[in-house]
């Protein structure tokens, strides 16, 4: 089954209303620290921070699925995967589906979305551009 793209706003609504929903942010430590993270405090949840690729080599995190399990995800969880612009999160969602987590979704356009005409992210599409809550770590 292909991974479905979900808008950031629909993802946030699912996190707010579904107790089985988790947001898995697959960006790197540097991105979490310098760009910010989703603020889910109004949902009573915290984002699950597990890098899909390990900085600086950017090789795929071989322990990703095990780390997801340790974070409390089960095959019944609804998992919403988020990265900068939607590519790494799609790869992570596909991998966890193959590992037995059928309810994996890709947050379309990620946290910052594509670059705008001036070459900046965070204003055209994605979590930040949709006005969803976020904070510096």
JSON list of C-alpha atoms in Angstrom, two decimals:
[
{"chain": "A", "resi": 1, "resn": "UNK", "atom": "CA", "xyz": [0.00, 0.00, 0.00]},
{"chain": "A", "resi": 2, "resn": "UNK", "atom": "CA", "xyz": [1.51, 3.37, -0.93]},
{"chain": "A", "resi": 3, "resn": "UNK", "atom": "CA", "xyz": [2.19, 5.91, 1.80]},
{"chain": "A", "resi": 4, "resn": "UNK", "atom": "CA", "xyz": [-0.43, 8.65, 1.79]},
{"chain": "A", "resi": 5, "resn": "UNK", "atom": "CA", "xyz": [0.56, 12.33, 1.86]},
{"chain": "A", "resi": 6, "resn": "UNK", "atom": "CA", "xyz": [-1.30, 14.27, 4.56]},
{"chain": "A", "resi": 7, "resn": "UNK", "atom": "CA", "xyz": [-1.29, 18.06, 4.86]},
{"chain": "A", "resi": 8, "resn": "UNK", "atom": "CA", "xyz": [0.41, 19.50, 7.93]},
{"chain": "A", "resi": 9, "resn": "UNK", "atom": "CA", "xyz": [-2.94, 20.90, 9.15]},
{"chain": "A", "resi": 10, "resn": "UNK", "atom": "CA", "xyz": [-4.68, 17.52, 8.79]},
{"chain": "A", "resi": 11, "resn": "UNK", "atom": "CA", "xyz": [-1.74, 15.86, 10.56]},
{"chain": "A", "resi": 12, "resn": "UNK", "atom": "CA", "xyz": [-2.01, 18.30, 13.45]},
{"chain": "A", "resi": 13, "resn": "UNK", "atom": "CA", "xyz": [-5.75, 17.69, 13.70]},
{"chain": "A", "resi": 14, "resn": "UNK", "atom": "CA", "xyz": [-5.15, 13.93, 13.84]},
{"chain": "A", "resi": 15, "resn": "UNK", "atom": "CA", "xyz": [-2.54, 14.43, 16.56]},
{"chain": "A", "resi": 16, "resn": "UNK", "atom": "CA", "xyz": [-5.02, 16.56, 18.49]},
{"chain": "A", "resi": 17, "resn": "UNK", "atom": "CA", "xyz": [-7.95, 14.15, 18.24]},
{"chain": "A", "resi": 18, "resn": "UNK", "atom": "CA", "xyz": [-6.54, 10.61, 17.91]},
{"chain": "A", "resi": 19, "resn": "UNK", "atom": "CA", "xyz": [-4.86, 9.12, 21.00]},
{"chain": "A", "resi": 20, "resn": "UNK", "atom": "CA", "xyz": [-3.05, 6.60, 18.75]},
{"chain": "A", "resi": 21, "resn": "UNK", "atom": "CA", "xyz": [-1.45, 9.31, 16.58]},
{"chain": "A", "resi": 22, "resn": "UNK", "atom": "CA", "xyz": [2.25, 10.12, 16.88]},
{"chain": "A", "resi": 23, "resn": "UNK", "atom": "CA", "xyz": [4.34, 12.69, 15.03]},
{"chain": "A", "resi": 24, "resn": "UNK", "atom": "CA", "xyz": [7.76, 11.30, 14.13]},
{"chain": "A", "resi": 25, "resn": "UNK", "atom": "CA", "xyz": [10.23, 14.03, 13.16]},
{"chain": "A", "resi": 26, "resn": "UNK", "atom": "CA", "xyz": [12.98, 12.32, 11.14]},
{"chain": "A", "resi": 27, "resn": "UNK", "atom": "CA", "xyz": [15.28, 15.32, 10.65]},
{"chain": "A", "resi": 28, "resn": "UNK", "atom": "CA", "xyz": [18.77, 15.57, 12.16]},
{"chain": "A", "resi": 29, "resn": "UNK", "atom": "CA", "xyz": [19.80, 16.90, 15.57]},
{"chain": "A", "resi": 30, "resn": "UNK", "atom": "CA", "xyz": [21.17, 20.01, 13.86]},
{"chain": "A", "resi": 31, "resn": "UNK", "atom": "CA", "xyz": [17.81, 20.70, 12.21]},
{"chain": "A", "resi": 32, "resn": "UNK", "atom": "CA", "xyz": [15.92, 20.22, 15.47]},
{"chain": "A", "resi": 33, "resn": "UNK", "atom": "CA", "xyz": [18.35, 22.50, 17.31]},
{"chain": "A", "resi": 34, "resn": "UNK", "atom": "CA", "xyz": [18.73, 25.28, 14.75]},
{"chain": "A", "resi": 35, "resn": "UNK", "atom": "CA", "xyz": [15.48, 25.27, 12.73]},
{"chain": "A", "resi": 36, "resn": "UNK", "atom": "CA", "xyz": [13.00, 24.30, 15.46]},
{"chain": "A", "resi": 37, "resn": "UNK", "atom": "CA", "xyz": [10.55, 21.49, 16.21]},
{"chain": "A", "resi": 38, "resn": "UNK", "atom": "CA", "xyz": [6.77, 21.16, 16.13]},
{"chain": "A", "resi": 39, "resn": "UNK", "atom": "CA", "xyz": [5.20, 22.24, 19.40]},
{"chain": "A", "resi": 40, "resn": "UNK", "atom": "CA", "xyz": [2.55, 19.67, 20.27]},
{"chain": "A", "resi": 41, "resn": "UNK", "atom": "CA", "xyz": [1.94, 20.86, 23.83]},
{"chain": "A", "resi": 42, "resn": "UNK", "atom": "CA", "xyz": [-1.68, 21.77, 23.02]},
{"chain": "A", "resi": 43, "resn": "UNK", "atom": "CA", "xyz": [-2.26, 18.13, 22.00]},
{"chain": "A", "resi": 44, "resn": "UNK", "atom": "CA", "xyz": [-0.76, 16.74, 25.21]},
{"chain": "A", "resi": 45, "resn": "UNK", "atom": "CA", "xyz": [1.96, 15.03, 23.15]},
{"chain": "A", "resi": 46, "resn": "UNK", "atom": "CA", "xyz": [5.58, 15.51, 22.22]},
{"chain": "A", "resi": 47, "resn": "UNK", "atom": "CA", "xyz": [7.10, 14.84, 18.80]},
{"chain": "A", "resi": 48, "resn": "UNK", "atom": "CA", "xyz": [9.12, 11.64, 18.55]},
{"chain": "A", "resi": 49, "resn": "UNK", "atom": "CA", "xyz": [12.58, 12.73, 17.40]},
{"chain": "A", "resi": 50, "resn": "UNK", "atom": "CA", "xyz": [14.40, 9.97, 15.52]},
{"chain": "A", "resi": 51, "resn": "UNK", "atom": "CA", "xyz": [16.78, 10.84, 12.68]},
{"chain": "A", "resi": 52, "resn": "UNK", "atom": "CA", "xyz": [16.19, 8.89, 9.45]},
{"chain": "A", "resi": 53, "resn": "UNK", "atom": "CA", "xyz": [19.70, 9.73, 8.31]},
{"chain": "A", "resi": 54, "resn": "UNK", "atom": "CA", "xyz": [22.66, 10.17, 10.62]},
{"chain": "A", "resi": 55, "resn": "UNK", "atom": "CA", "xyz": [24.69, 13.38, 10.33]},
{"chain": "A", "resi": 56, "resn": "UNK", "atom": "CA", "xyz": [27.36, 13.97, 8.99]},
{"chain": "A", "resi": 57, "resn": "UNK", "atom": "CA", "xyz": [27.50, 10.87, 6.74]},
{"chain": "A", "resi": 58, "resn": "UNK", "atom": "CA", "xyz": [23.72, 11.08, 6.06]},
{"chain": "A", "resi": 59, "resn": "UNK", "atom": "CA", "xyz": [23.62, 7.28, 5.92]},
{"chain": "A", "resi": 60, "resn": "UNK", "atom": "CA", "xyz": [20.28, 5.70, 6.78]},
{"chain": "A", "resi": 61, "resn": "UNK", "atom": "CA", "xyz": [19.81, 5.07, 10.49]},
{"chain": "A", "resi": 62, "resn": "UNK", "atom": "CA", "xyz": [19.90, 1.26, 10.71]},
{"chain": "A", "resi": 63, "resn": "UNK", "atom": "CA", "xyz": [18.28, 1.34, 14.16]},
{"chain": "A", "resi": 64, "resn": "UNK", "atom": "CA", "xyz": [15.34, 3.53, 13.07]},
{"chain": "A", "resi": 65, "resn": "UNK", "atom": "CA", "xyz": [12.56, 0.92, 13.41]},
{"chain": "A", "resi": 66, "resn": "UNK", "atom": "CA", "xyz": [13.88, -0.31, 16.76]},
{"chain": "A", "resi": 67, "resn": "UNK", "atom": "CA", "xyz": [14.10, 3.28, 18.05]},
{"chain": "A", "resi": 68, "resn": "UNK", "atom": "CA", "xyz": [10.52, 3.83, 16.89]},
{"chain": "A", "resi": 69, "resn": "UNK", "atom": "CA", "xyz": [9.39, 0.77, 18.84]},
{"chain": "A", "resi": 70, "resn": "UNK", "atom": "CA", "xyz": [11.28, 1.96, 21.94]},
{"chain": "A", "resi": 71, "resn": "UNK", "atom": "CA", "xyz": [9.49, 5.32, 21.60]},
{"chain": "A", "resi": 72, "resn": "UNK", "atom": "CA", "xyz": [6.18, 3.49, 22.05]},
{"chain": "A", "resi": 73, "resn": "UNK", "atom": "CA", "xyz": [4.99, 2.98, 18.47]},
{"chain": "A", "resi": 74, "resn": "UNK", "atom": "CA", "xyz": [3.01, -0.18, 17.78]},
{"chain": "A", "resi": 75, "resn": "UNK", "atom": "CA", "xyz": [1.40, -1.57, 14.62]},
{"chain": "A", "resi": 76, "resn": "UNK", "atom": "CA", "xyz": [-1.83, 0.09, 15.83]},
{"chain": "A", "resi": 77, "resn": "UNK", "atom": "CA", "xyz": [-0.23, 3.56, 16.03]},
{"chain": "A", "resi": 78, "resn": "UNK", "atom": "CA", "xyz": [-1.04, 6.19, 13.42]},
{"chain": "A", "resi": 79, "resn": "UNK", "atom": "CA", "xyz": [2.40, 7.49, 12.52]},
{"chain": "A", "resi": 80, "resn": "UNK", "atom": "CA", "xyz": [2.83, 10.89, 10.86]},
{"chain": "A", "resi": 81, "resn": "UNK", "atom": "CA", "xyz": [6.35, 11.33, 9.51]},
{"chain": "A", "resi": 82, "resn": "UNK", "atom": "CA", "xyz": [7.87, 14.80, 9.13]},
{"chain": "A", "resi": 83, "resn": "UNK", "atom": "CA", "xyz": [11.17, 16.05, 7.68]},
{"chain": "A", "resi": 84, "resn": "UNK", "atom": "CA", "xyz": [12.29, 19.34, 6.12]},
{"chain": "A", "resi": 85, "resn": "UNK", "atom": "CA", "xyz": [10.35, 19.08, 2.86]},
{"chain": "A", "resi": 86, "resn": "UNK", "atom": "CA", "xyz": [8.78, 15.61, 2.64]},
{"chain": "A", "resi": 87, "resn": "UNK", "atom": "CA", "xyz": [11.40, 13.32, 1.04]},
{"chain": "A", "resi": 88, "resn": "UNK", "atom": "CA", "xyz": [13.13, 11.70, 4.03]},
{"chain": "A", "resi": 89, "resn": "UNK", "atom": "CA", "xyz": [9.80, 11.36, 5.83]},
{"chain": "A", "resi": 90, "resn": "UNK", "atom": "CA", "xyz": [8.37, 9.47, 2.84]},
{"chain": "A", "resi": 91, "resn": "UNK", "atom": "CA", "xyz": [11.34, 7.08, 2.85]},
{"chain": "A", "resi": 92, "resn": "UNK", "atom": "CA", "xyz": [10.95, 6.53, 6.61]},
{"chain": "A", "resi": 93, "resn": "UNK", "atom": "CA", "xyz": [7.20, 5.92, 6.29]},
{"chain": "A", "resi": 94, "resn": "UNK", "atom": "CA", "xyz": [7.77, 3.39, 3.50]},
{"chain": "A", "resi": 95, "resn": "UNK", "atom": "CA", "xyz": [10.38, 1.58, 5.60]},
{"chain": "A", "resi": 96, "resn": "UNK", "atom": "CA", "xyz": [8.16, 1.32, 8.67]},
{"chain": "A", "resi": 97, "resn": "UNK", "atom": "CA", "xyz": [5.23, 0.13, 6.57]},
{"chain": "A", "resi": 98, "resn": "UNK", "atom": "CA", "xyz": [7.48, -2.67, 5.29]},
{"chain": "A", "resi": 99, "resn": "UNK", "atom": "CA", "xyz": [8.46, -3.41, 8.92]},
{"chain": "A", "resi": 100, "resn": "UNK", "atom": "CA", "xyz": [4.85, -3.99, 9.99]},
{"chain": "A", "resi": 101, "resn": "UNK", "atom": "CA", "xyz": [3.49, -0.53, 10.83]},
{"chain": "A", "resi": 102, "resn": "UNK", "atom": "CA", "xyz": [0.63, -0.16, 8.32]},
{"chain": "A", "resi": 103, "resn": "UNK", "atom": "CA", "xyz": [-0.65, 3.26, 9.45]},
{"chain": "A", "resi": 104, "resn": "UNK", "atom": "CA", "xyz": [2.25, 5.41, 8.25]},
{"chain": "A", "resi": 105, "resn": "UNK", "atom": "CA", "xyz": [1.63, 8.82, 6.67]},
{"chain": "A", "resi": 106, "resn": "UNK", "atom": "CA", "xyz": [3.91, 11.42, 5.11]},
{"chain": "A", "resi": 107, "resn": "UNK", "atom": "CA", "xyz": [3.42, 15.03, 6.19]},
{"chain": "A", "resi": 108, "resn": "UNK", "atom": "CA", "xyz": [3.40, 16.76, 2.79]},
{"chain": "A", "resi": 109, "resn": "UNK", "atom": "CA", "xyz": [5.93, 19.58, 2.38]},
{"chain": "A", "resi": 110, "resn": "UNK", "atom": "CA", "xyz": [7.46, 18.77, 5.78]},
{"chain": "A", "resi": 111, "resn": "UNK", "atom": "CA", "xyz": [8.43, 21.31, 8.41]},
{"chain": "A", "resi": 112, "resn": "UNK", "atom": "CA", "xyz": [9.78, 24.03, 6.09]},
{"chain": "A", "resi": 113, "resn": "UNK", "atom": "CA", "xyz": [8.49, 23.20, 2.61]},
{"chain": "A", "resi": 114, "resn": "UNK", "atom": "CA", "xyz": [10.09, 24.20, -0.68]},
{"chain": "A", "resi": 115, "resn": "UNK", "atom": "CA", "xyz": [12.16, 27.33, -1.22]},
{"chain": "A", "resi": 116, "resn": "UNK", "atom": "CA", "xyz": [10.35, 30.50, -2.26]},
{"chain": "A", "resi": 117, "resn": "UNK", "atom": "CA", "xyz": [11.42, 32.89, -5.04]},
{"chain": "A", "resi": 118, "resn": "UNK", "atom": "CA", "xyz": [14.06, 34.37, -2.70]},
{"chain": "A", "resi": 119, "resn": "UNK", "atom": "CA", "xyz": [15.50, 30.93, -1.87]},
{"chain": "A", "resi": 120, "resn": "UNK", "atom": "CA", "xyz": [14.06, 30.78, 1.65]},
{"chain": "A", "resi": 121, "resn": "UNK", "atom": "CA", "xyz": [12.08, 27.96, 3.25]},
{"chain": "A", "resi": 122, "resn": "UNK", "atom": "CA", "xyz": [9.21, 28.13, 5.72]},
{"chain": "A", "resi": 123, "resn": "UNK", "atom": "CA", "xyz": [6.96, 30.58, 3.86]},
{"chain": "A", "resi": 124, "resn": "UNK", "atom": "CA", "xyz": [5.49, 28.70, 0.88]},
{"chain": "A", "resi": 125, "resn": "UNK", "atom": "CA", "xyz": [4.20, 25.40, 2.27]},
{"chain": "A", "resi": 126, "resn": "UNK", "atom": "CA", "xyz": [4.75, 23.03, 5.17]},
{"chain": "A", "resi": 127, "resn": "UNK", "atom": "CA", "xyz": [4.25, 23.04, 8.95]},
{"chain": "A", "resi": 128, "resn": "UNK", "atom": "CA", "xyz": [5.65, 26.54, 9.52]},
{"chain": "A", "resi": 129, "resn": "UNK", "atom": "CA", "xyz": [3.95, 28.15, 6.52]},
{"chain": "A", "resi": 130, "resn": "UNK", "atom": "CA", "xyz": [0.61, 26.64, 7.62]},
{"chain": "A", "resi": 131, "resn": "UNK", "atom": "CA", "xyz": [0.95, 28.54, 10.90]},
{"chain": "A", "resi": 132, "resn": "UNK", "atom": "CA", "xyz": [1.10, 25.44, 13.05]},
{"chain": "A", "resi": 133, "resn": "UNK", "atom": "CA", "xyz": [2.78, 25.69, 16.45]},
{"chain": "A", "resi": 134, "resn": "UNK", "atom": "CA", "xyz": [6.53, 25.23, 16.64]},
{"chain": "A", "resi": 135, "resn": "UNK", "atom": "CA", "xyz": [9.36, 26.30, 18.90]},
{"chain": "A", "resi": 136, "resn": "UNK", "atom": "CA", "xyz": [13.10, 26.54, 19.09]},
{"chain": "A", "resi": 137, "resn": "UNK", "atom": "CA", "xyz": [14.60, 23.62, 20.93]}
]
